[in-house]
């Protein structure tokens, strides 16, 4: 997927698009790995209760919940770039490219407001987490609270990519329409 | 600000944003912001705090695990085996493949806790097969989507896990209470298929021999054993629902990788990714819906609702009917999970006041929301199956509405006869009911 209108310099949008795609790929790998990893602590918990093979670790529940919260937030980041967050089709889809771009731009700007709330208050929340440690594992809570700040920043980047595409369509570049509609490789 | 004003602002903004197609999870969070701006005692950091509190639940972990188990079973090719088995059971009736469609959904519901996994997994195989046999596209999509809603009614059920976790009801008892309504909904659909098949002259299969039945049973035996492990584990008190969901995952992995040898490392990686992204979309909604719900509770809006209902002298049946109507309506527009988190706590005090059993209350909610999976504009199972068949939602909607009629009758029975629903949990888990 390439975005940005041609003629704005080969380095600018192309470079950012490549970085964002790489970052997106990293998020995909992380979320799949955490999903697999999350099975481990709960399995250990069952094994330790019914057999004497391993001790009853105290950290299993917390480790599982830690994976869980990161899966949710990473998934929420991925879904913004894929355009797969649940939305409702009550209004008819605009017939013109321009109409579609205006509608999508409105949606992205509202989402951007929420993303900026996550950045602004996520920072405060992360700093608050930094002062606390978990009672069970001694882990600094920044590792959990920081997920919101990262989500906010990631959304700003992914939404920025979409907003650039919407503006390009409004300027008459209809080839950016595909980028606006979401990742074509994703089955909705 | 009065509860009415706060409720008006929040639901008004939420409604306007989702009409504009702002994603539901974001619309829920955005609808809270004006209240934070207007009330000096509150700060938006509370949204993040409420989200963490919602996610910090060991019970909710069962949601991605049940979805993972279902997706692994699908990837392992369980559907073909179940179709072969059910062909020997109901194939000889008129509209055989459509009857098979319903019965496979009922069996798969016992293996999986997710309706969307059924709509996608079973749909991708049975929809092309039904089309080849000459079934109309709209009926094919309608019966596949409608039967997949049984996935969250017959246990295990992701919706029951969320309900039990949020509202503090025994998930084991909820699972048991889902059996009778699930079978009722399935039978109501089989009746609808029977009438359709008579009118339209749909094809039948030759009656299977007893030998063929046992061969098919042997081929799908290990898959059918899964509910025994999961439901038995929870109801017998051996494992928590979350642990049971992990057992389901391990069992599906073992079946797919070693027994049926249809799952390789590449497939497993794909299934892990698809499950994580699908589950996190719903789960993320849980967070913002919890913040939204917390704000409603902070302004004591649930108490206001009890007051309104009390004025009409409501009883168990009328509260049940109101609950079903509210969930059916809201289920048209938003996903079942945020609907439970927002509406459940709003109505629960009213149900308690009239002496409604919490499990009866839960089952009415779950069944109504399950029906929401096929009601447009936002009916996820219908959207999935329309996509598979390559038709528009508007093409399938008439048949969906026809099949919904007997299903609504089944829901009415659930509302009217609580003792009927509570029979199984009272029998097997008397301590919790």
XYZ file of C-alpha atoms in Angstrom:
621
model
C 0.000 0.000 0.000
C 1.439 3.377 -0.985
C -0.013 6.621 0.125
C 0.574 10.283 -0.493
C 0.229 12.091 -3.774
C 2.970 11.749 -6.347
C 5.200 14.727 -6.961
C 5.736 15.548 -3.297
C 9.261 14.231 -3.411
C 10.119 10.553 -3.542
C 11.613 10.461 -0.044
C 8.894 12.107 2.067
C 5.727 9.989 2.095
C 7.445 6.907 0.685
C 9.863 6.784 3.576
C 7.178 7.225 6.224
C 4.911 4.690 4.541
C 7.751 2.132 4.614
C 8.494 2.823 8.280
C 4.834 2.562 9.211
C 4.450 -0.677 7.289
C 7.453 -2.156 9.078
C 6.117 -0.988 12.437
C 2.703 -2.471 11.601
C 4.334 -5.793 10.733
C 6.147 -5.745 14.077
C 2.849 -5.170 15.918
C 1.307 -8.124 14.044
C 4.130 -10.448 15.035
C 4.044 -9.260 18.654
C 0.301 -9.784 19.033
C 0.438 -13.323 17.603
C 3.408 -14.184 19.828
C 1.690 -12.867 22.962
C -1.452 -14.842 22.082
C 0.617 -18.020 21.992
C 2.568 -17.036 25.097
C -0.592 -16.366 27.106
C -1.465 -20.079 26.963
C 1.653 -20.958 28.987
C 0.943 -19.456 32.442
C -2.651 -20.715 32.551
C -1.484 -24.193 31.528
C 1.160 -24.133 34.259
C -1.542 -23.159 36.729
C -3.630 -26.227 35.870
C -0.623 -28.561 35.849
C 0.611 -27.348 39.213
C -2.787 -27.807 40.808
C -3.344 -31.358 39.609
C 0.195 -32.762 39.557
C 3.266 -32.358 41.699
C 5.509 -31.796 38.684
C 5.955 -28.054 39.180
C 5.470 -25.753 42.162
C 2.428 -23.508 42.431
C 3.821 -20.340 40.940
C 2.249 -17.145 42.184
C 2.994 -15.171 39.027
C 0.942 -17.162 36.525
C -2.287 -15.147 36.772
C -0.500 -11.854 36.597
C 1.643 -12.927 33.648
C -1.473 -14.014 31.769
C -3.254 -10.725 32.510
C -0.186 -8.790 31.387
C -0.209 -10.605 28.019
C -3.955 -10.037 27.841
C -3.890 -6.265 28.226
C -1.097 -5.948 25.659
C -2.929 -8.183 23.180
C -5.979 -5.952 23.503
C -4.047 -2.720 23.037
C -1.850 -4.041 20.206
C -4.970 -5.410 18.509
C -6.690 -2.030 18.906
C -3.678 -0.362 17.247
C -3.616 -2.887 14.379
C -7.365 -2.504 13.813
C -7.009 1.251 13.262
C -4.609 0.720 10.370
C -6.646 -2.178 8.995
C -9.878 -0.220 9.426
C -11.511 -3.189 11.163
C -12.850 -1.605 14.371
C -16.609 -2.250 14.546
C -18.599 0.445 12.814
C -22.236 0.715 11.829
C -23.550 1.338 8.298
C -26.657 3.386 8.870
C -25.927 6.177 6.404
C -25.730 5.193 2.735
C -22.185 5.020 1.348
C -21.409 8.222 -0.598
C -21.362 7.646 -4.354
C -18.535 9.996 -5.234
C -14.875 9.702 -4.256
C -15.095 13.213 -2.862
C -18.097 12.380 -0.704
C -16.373 9.269 0.621
C -13.223 11.236 1.393
C -15.182 13.870 3.325
C -17.018 11.192 5.355
C -13.829 9.254 6.114
C -11.957 12.448 6.998
C -14.679 13.365 9.513
C -14.447 9.931 11.115
C -10.637 10.053 11.264
C -10.668 13.495 12.870
C -13.007 12.271 15.623
C -10.785 9.226 16.133
C -7.776 11.540 16.231
C -9.371 13.461 19.118
C -9.658 10.212 21.069
C -6.085 9.257 20.117
C -4.844 12.620 21.413
C -6.716 12.054 24.691
C -4.787 8.779 24.986
C -1.499 10.583 24.335
C -2.153 13.465 26.733
C -3.668 11.473 29.620
C -1.796 8.286 28.758
C 1.401 10.174 29.568
C 0.007 11.170 32.966
C -1.238 7.614 33.539
C 2.135 6.119 32.532
C 3.989 8.411 34.963
C 1.576 7.395 37.691
C 2.273 3.737 36.847
C 6.021 4.370 37.014
C 5.701 5.148 40.735
C 4.026 1.802 41.488
C 5.115 -1.822 41.489
C 3.010 -4.952 41.344
C 2.606 -6.750 44.670
C 2.891 -10.219 43.182
C 5.754 -9.955 40.731
C 7.447 -6.684 41.641
C 7.005 -5.514 38.060
C 6.904 -1.775 37.504
C 3.361 -0.846 36.466
C 4.738 1.379 33.710
C 4.795 -1.821 31.657
C 1.006 -1.944 31.854
C 0.068 1.730 32.059
C 2.410 2.570 29.188
C 0.227 0.584 26.757
C -2.267 3.466 26.515
C 0.376 6.070 25.683
C 1.829 3.792 23.020
C -1.650 3.141 21.629
C -2.322 6.886 21.454
C 0.942 7.609 19.641
C 0.453 4.679 17.258
C -3.094 5.759 16.433
C -1.876 9.286 15.679
C 0.648 7.835 13.220
C -1.788 5.415 11.551
C -4.599 7.985 11.418
C -2.147 10.540 10.025
C -1.460 8.144 7.165
C -5.204 7.893 6.462
C -5.789 11.627 6.792
C -3.044 12.285 4.216
C -4.800 9.860 1.854
C -8.185 11.535 2.443
C -6.711 14.959 1.700
C -5.079 13.554 -1.448
C -8.468 12.283 -2.662
C -10.029 15.674 -1.943
C -7.311 17.239 -4.064
C -8.344 15.014 -6.947
C -5.944 12.070 -6.622
C -8.404 9.162 -6.861
C -5.624 6.592 -6.676
C -5.406 7.349 -2.940
C -8.967 6.027 -2.516
C -7.797 2.465 -1.965
C -5.585 3.606 0.917
C -8.583 5.386 2.379
C -10.809 2.338 2.387
C -8.435 0.287 4.452
C -5.895 -2.415 3.902
C -7.019 -4.337 0.800
C -5.393 -7.539 2.078
C -7.680 -7.723 5.078
C -10.950 -9.610 4.914
C -13.413 -7.539 6.897
C -25.971 17.892 36.257
C -29.047 15.674 36.602
C -28.940 11.980 35.604
C -31.308 12.756 32.738
C -29.033 15.466 31.332
C -25.910 13.320 31.593
C -27.658 10.319 30.024
C -29.037 12.514 27.245
C -25.633 14.020 26.437
C -23.802 10.691 26.486
C -26.305 8.613 24.518
C -26.951 11.546 22.151
C -23.282 11.970 21.263
C -22.735 8.213 21.083
C -25.693 7.809 18.705
C -24.615 10.702 16.488
C -21.046 9.414 16.245
C -21.979 5.852 15.317
C -24.346 7.138 12.630
C -21.348 9.028 11.228
C -19.515 5.638 11.230
C -17.063 6.453 13.977
C -16.042 3.012 15.320
C -18.228 1.996 18.277
C -15.297 1.655 20.701
C -14.105 5.187 19.929
C -17.634 6.632 19.983
C -18.145 5.244 23.506
C -14.970 6.941 24.741
C -15.648 10.210 22.911
C -19.161 10.376 24.392
C -17.628 10.512 27.893
C -15.368 13.497 27.153
C -17.949 16.342 27.431
C -18.953 15.100 30.890
C -15.327 15.170 32.000
C -15.063 18.716 30.661
C -18.253 19.832 32.458
C -17.617 18.213 35.840
C -14.594 19.557 37.783
C -14.390 16.440 39.964
C -13.592 14.191 36.988
C -10.565 13.839 34.688
C -10.167 11.786 31.483
C -7.430 9.734 33.196
C -10.389 7.950 34.783
C -11.209 6.468 31.347
C -7.804 4.770 31.289
C -8.180 3.649 34.907
C -11.593 2.111 34.201
C -10.222 0.388 31.100
C -7.354 -1.160 33.076
C -9.787 -2.292 35.751
C -11.977 -3.933 33.082
C -9.050 -5.711 31.403
C -7.521 -6.784 34.695
C -9.916 -9.697 34.885
C -8.783 -13.281 34.821
C -12.271 -14.393 33.756
C -12.228 -12.338 30.538
C -9.112 -14.214 29.416
C -11.521 -16.990 28.505
C -12.846 -14.860 25.629
C -9.753 -15.030 23.384
C -9.089 -18.632 24.414
C -12.576 -19.863 23.471
C -12.256 -18.002 20.176
C -8.820 -19.544 19.618
C -10.152 -23.045 20.308
C -12.982 -22.496 17.801
C -10.613 -21.154 15.147
C -8.221 -24.056 15.663
C -11.095 -26.531 15.287
C -12.142 -24.744 12.090
C -8.602 -24.807 10.732
C -8.347 -28.495 11.606
C -11.283 -29.177 9.273
C -13.835 -30.156 11.882
C -16.767 -28.831 9.816
C -16.537 -31.501 7.097
C -16.518 -34.237 9.717
C -19.544 -32.774 11.501
C -21.405 -32.414 8.199
C -20.778 -36.102 7.448
C -22.052 -37.046 10.890
C -25.200 -34.922 10.795
C -25.953 -36.109 7.260
C -26.557 -39.538 8.797
C -28.872 -37.953 11.391
C -31.099 -35.473 9.505
C -30.058 -35.801 5.845
C -33.132 -37.863 4.954
C -35.517 -35.001 5.823
C -36.708 -32.610 3.118
C -34.168 -29.793 2.785
C -31.549 -32.181 4.153
C -28.545 -29.924 3.770
C -30.343 -27.000 5.421
C -31.292 -29.242 8.361
C -27.656 -30.365 8.500
C -26.677 -26.687 8.581
C -28.737 -26.134 11.763
C -27.650 -29.339 13.517
C -23.945 -28.747 12.735
C -24.325 -25.285 14.300
C -25.844 -26.844 17.411
C -22.996 -29.355 17.760
C -20.352 -26.757 16.929
C -21.946 -24.492 19.570
C -21.022 -27.127 22.117
C -17.431 -27.122 20.900
C -17.013 -23.372 20.432
C -18.210 -20.341 22.352
C -18.331 -18.045 19.375
C -21.036 -17.467 16.785
C -18.814 -15.578 14.387
C -16.389 -18.526 14.277
C -19.329 -20.716 13.301
C -20.659 -18.230 10.722
C -17.236 -18.012 9.100
C -16.070 -21.622 9.526
C -19.254 -23.484 8.725
C -20.417 -20.820 6.272
C -17.379 -21.086 4.028
C -18.093 -24.788 3.458
C -21.845 -25.193 3.644
C -22.881 -22.071 1.712
C -21.169 -23.172 -1.548
C -22.474 -26.726 -0.997
C -26.070 -25.542 -0.563
C -25.806 -23.307 -3.625
C -24.598 -26.288 -5.706
C -27.686 -28.256 -4.630
C -29.967 -25.477 -5.853
C -30.888 -23.714 -2.604
C -31.689 -20.004 -3.084
C -28.805 -17.704 -2.136
C -30.854 -15.596 0.264
C -32.282 -18.596 2.132
C -28.833 -20.221 2.255
C -27.259 -17.143 3.826
C -30.210 -16.568 6.155
C -30.271 -20.093 7.608
C -26.469 -20.272 7.933
C -26.280 -16.928 9.741
C -29.346 -17.564 11.916
C -28.161 -21.014 12.960
C -24.722 -19.667 13.870
C -26.252 -17.530 16.651
C -26.808 -20.773 18.581
C -23.012 -20.693 19.082
C -23.305 -18.256 21.979
C -26.483 -19.791 23.437
C -25.426 -23.448 23.788
C -22.410 -23.588 26.153
C -19.576 -22.732 26.193
C -20.347 -19.141 25.310
C -18.180 -16.061 25.108
C -21.179 -13.845 25.878
C -21.925 -15.832 29.042
C -18.291 -15.473 30.120
C -18.521 -11.700 29.675
C -21.916 -11.573 31.402
C -20.752 -13.705 34.329
C -17.544 -11.706 34.668
C -19.178 -8.280 34.554
C -22.307 -9.047 36.582
C -20.874 -11.613 39.025
C -23.046 -14.568 38.094
C -21.788 -18.178 38.154
C -20.540 -18.897 34.621
C -20.985 -22.647 35.134
C -24.667 -22.136 36.005
C -25.084 -19.809 33.010
C -23.555 -22.450 30.748
C -26.015 -25.059 31.988
C -28.935 -22.658 31.642
C -28.036 -22.159 27.978
C -28.772 -25.755 26.942
C -32.574 -25.646 26.790
C -32.857 -22.212 25.101
C -30.190 -23.235 22.578
C -32.007 -26.420 21.679
C -35.332 -24.518 21.502
C -33.828 -21.992 19.073
C -32.338 -24.824 17.000
C -35.670 -26.676 16.852
C -37.474 -23.477 15.871
C -35.057 -23.106 12.960
C -35.490 -26.734 11.922
C -39.241 -26.107 11.820
C -38.655 -23.069 9.608
C -36.404 -25.125 7.303
C -39.055 -27.853 7.105
C -41.691 -25.371 5.902
C -39.299 -23.736 3.426
C -38.256 -27.142 2.059
C -41.889 -28.293 1.597
C -42.868 -25.079 -0.204
C -39.785 -24.866 -2.400
C -39.181 -28.598 -2.903
C -35.604 -28.665 -1.628
C -33.623 -31.924 -2.137
C -33.149 -34.816 0.294
C -30.351 -37.321 0.909
C -30.888 -41.081 0.924
C -31.324 -42.420 4.448
C -27.975 -43.428 5.947
C -27.372 -46.898 7.315
C -26.503 -47.515 10.957
C -23.019 -48.551 9.835
C -22.446 -45.252 8.026
C -23.591 -43.379 11.119
C -21.049 -45.112 13.342
C -18.239 -44.538 10.829
C -19.073 -40.804 10.746
C -19.379 -40.744 14.532
C -15.934 -42.303 14.843
C -14.446 -39.707 12.519
C -15.746 -36.789 14.571
C -15.668 -38.467 17.975
C -12.692 -36.555 19.388
C -14.157 -33.201 18.393
C -17.469 -34.024 20.047
C -15.620 -34.984 23.206
C -14.436 -31.376 23.622
C -17.653 -30.065 25.261
C -17.507 -32.900 27.782
C -14.067 -31.705 28.900
C -14.932 -28.007 28.901
C -18.451 -28.020 30.346
C -17.707 -30.982 32.600
C -14.568 -29.269 33.887
C -16.402 -26.072 34.820
C -19.608 -27.607 36.136
C -17.738 -30.264 38.098
C -15.628 -27.537 39.732
C -12.342 -28.978 38.460
C -11.265 -25.858 36.573
C -12.252 -22.201 36.325
C -13.883 -21.056 33.064
C -10.565 -19.502 31.998
C -8.681 -22.726 32.647
C -11.384 -24.661 30.809
C -10.940 -22.369 27.809
C -7.204 -23.134 27.800
C -7.961 -26.841 28.008
C -10.179 -26.357 24.956
C -7.259 -24.683 23.161
C -4.796 -27.438 24.065
C -7.303 -30.115 23.129
C -8.038 -28.487 19.747
C -4.312 -28.130 19.102
C -3.735 -31.787 19.916
C -6.600 -32.899 17.674
C -5.570 -30.663 14.778
C -1.845 -31.301 14.954
C -1.683 -34.972 15.940
C -5.044 -36.676 15.482
C -6.303 -35.193 12.214
C -2.814 -33.973 11.174
C -4.302 -30.965 9.438
C -2.611 -28.179 11.433
C 0.966 -27.173 10.677
C 3.132 -24.518 12.329
C 2.263 -21.976 9.629
C -1.486 -22.467 10.102
C -1.174 -22.229 13.870
C 0.680 -18.904 13.563
C -2.034 -17.572 11.256
C -4.780 -18.727 13.624
C -3.008 -17.094 16.589
C -2.810 -13.784 14.731
C -6.387 -13.854 13.424
C -7.723 -14.772 16.858
C -5.731 -12.056 18.625
C -6.882 -9.333 16.269
C -10.530 -10.415 16.226
C -10.709 -10.895 19.988
C -8.983 -7.619 20.736
C -11.468 -5.639 18.646
C -14.315 -6.823 20.913
C -12.227 -6.670 24.041
C -11.092 -3.126 23.368
C -14.786 -2.228 23.256
C -15.114 -3.718 26.749
C -12.704 -1.073 28.024
C -14.385 2.008 26.609
C -17.834 0.558 27.310
C -16.787 0.077 30.932
C -15.708 3.721 31.175
C -19.042 4.737 29.627
C -20.951 2.466 32.023
C -18.971 3.709 35.007
C -19.892 7.299 34.188
C -23.584 6.358 33.897
C -23.392 4.667 37.299
C -21.519 7.663 38.784
C -24.534 9.821 37.946
C -26.875 7.144 39.345
C -28.663 6.592 36.072
C -29.520 2.912 36.834
C -31.451 4.061 39.917
C -33.399 6.522 37.785
C -34.379 3.679 35.474
C -35.704 1.541 38.338
C -37.822 4.536 39.366
C -39.285 4.807 35.882
C -40.025 1.077 35.652
C -41.495 0.970 39.179
C -44.019 3.612 38.146
C -45.445 1.153 35.627
C -45.727 -1.579 38.269
C -43.468 -3.993 36.397
C -43.280 -7.731 37.185
C -40.860 -10.478 36.123
C -42.476 -11.061 32.733
C -42.789 -7.398 31.833
C -39.186 -6.655 32.903
C -38.133 -9.692 30.835
C -40.031 -8.379 27.814
C -38.564 -4.891 28.253
C -35.078 -6.373 28.632
C -35.482 -8.455 25.468
C -36.806 -5.455 23.526
C -33.929 -3.232 24.675
C -31.262 -5.826 23.851
C -32.852 -6.707 20.500
C -32.943 -3.022 19.598
C -29.418 -2.180 20.772
C -28.142 -5.426 19.212
C -29.085 -4.036 15.802
C -26.517 -1.283 16.231
C -23.666 -2.419 18.441
C -21.746 -5.570 19.236
C -23.092 -7.809 21.994
C -20.101 -7.338 24.306
C -20.329 -3.542 24.819
C -24.132 -3.925 24.934
C -23.812 -6.256 27.942
C -21.448 -3.888 29.718
C -23.562 -0.783 29.203
C -27.132 -2.069 29.349
C -26.708 -5.041 31.719
C -25.918 -2.958 34.819
C -28.617 -0.426 33.856
C -31.357 -3.054 33.919
C -29.998 -5.407 36.600
C -31.310 -3.378 39.581
C -34.782 -3.319 38.016
C -34.675 -7.101 37.537
C -33.559 -7.530 41.137
C -36.349 -5.292 42.424
C -39.041 -7.432 40.781
C -37.388 -10.634 42.035
C -36.168 -11.940 38.695
C -33.563 -14.720 38.938
C -30.130 -13.364 37.873
C -29.609 -16.391 35.598
C -32.998 -15.953 33.955
C -32.138 -12.266 33.478
C -28.769 -13.233 31.952
C -30.177 -15.837 29.561
C -32.825 -13.449 28.206
C -30.047 -10.920 27.579
C -27.704 -13.421 25.931
C -30.398 -14.891 23.653
C -31.646 -11.436 22.606
C -28.109 -10.260 21.882
C -27.374 -13.468 19.989
C -30.305 -12.611 17.688
C -28.634 -9.208 17.239
C -25.861 -11.037 15.363
C -28.190 -11.388 12.367
C -30.134 -8.116 12.555
C -28.824 -5.305 10.330
C -27.308 -2.795 10.095
C -24.830 -4.357 12.514
C -25.339 -8.122 12.391
C -21.880 -9.603 12.321
C -22.836 -13.194 11.399
C -25.117 -11.969 8.603
C -22.362 -9.702 7.271
C -19.869 -12.579 7.281
C -22.184 -15.019 5.488
C -23.349 -12.431 2.934
C -19.679 -11.808 2.197
C -19.053 -15.556 1.724
C -22.044 -15.951 -0.610
C -21.260 -12.720 -2.450
C -24.724 -11.208 -1.958
C -25.858 -7.955 -0.343
C -27.398 -7.835 3.139
C -30.547 -6.363 1.625
C -30.932 -9.500 -0.533
C -30.945 -11.814 2.480
C -32.941 -9.699 4.898
C -36.412 -11.010 4.005
C -35.503 -14.638 4.705
C -33.668 -13.642 7.882
C -36.814 -11.930 9.166
C -38.934 -14.989 8.331
C -36.565 -17.363 10.161
C -36.403 -14.926 13.095
C -40.157 -15.320 13.728
C -40.003 -18.853 15.217
C -36.745 -17.856 16.954
C -38.552 -14.968 18.671
C -41.221 -17.440 19.759
C -38.450 -19.492 21.412
C -37.234 -16.312 23.155
C -40.773 -15.657 24.379
C -40.864 -19.134 25.954
C -37.548 -18.350 27.669
C -39.050 -15.142 29.101
C -42.334 -16.728 30.203
C -41.015 -19.917 31.830
C -37.993 -19.238 34.062
C -38.311 -22.607 35.837
C -37.953 -24.374 32.509
C -34.615 -22.570 31.847
C -33.361 -23.029 35.398
C -34.143 -26.751 35.426
C -30.704 -27.943 34.207
C -28.571 -25.706 36.473
C -30.801 -26.538 39.475
C -30.321 -30.214 38.728
C -26.538 -30.159 38.280
C -25.310 -27.105 40.228
C -27.907 -26.621 42.988
C -25.482 -24.587 45.122
C -25.207 -21.814 42.564
C -28.830 -21.353 41.559
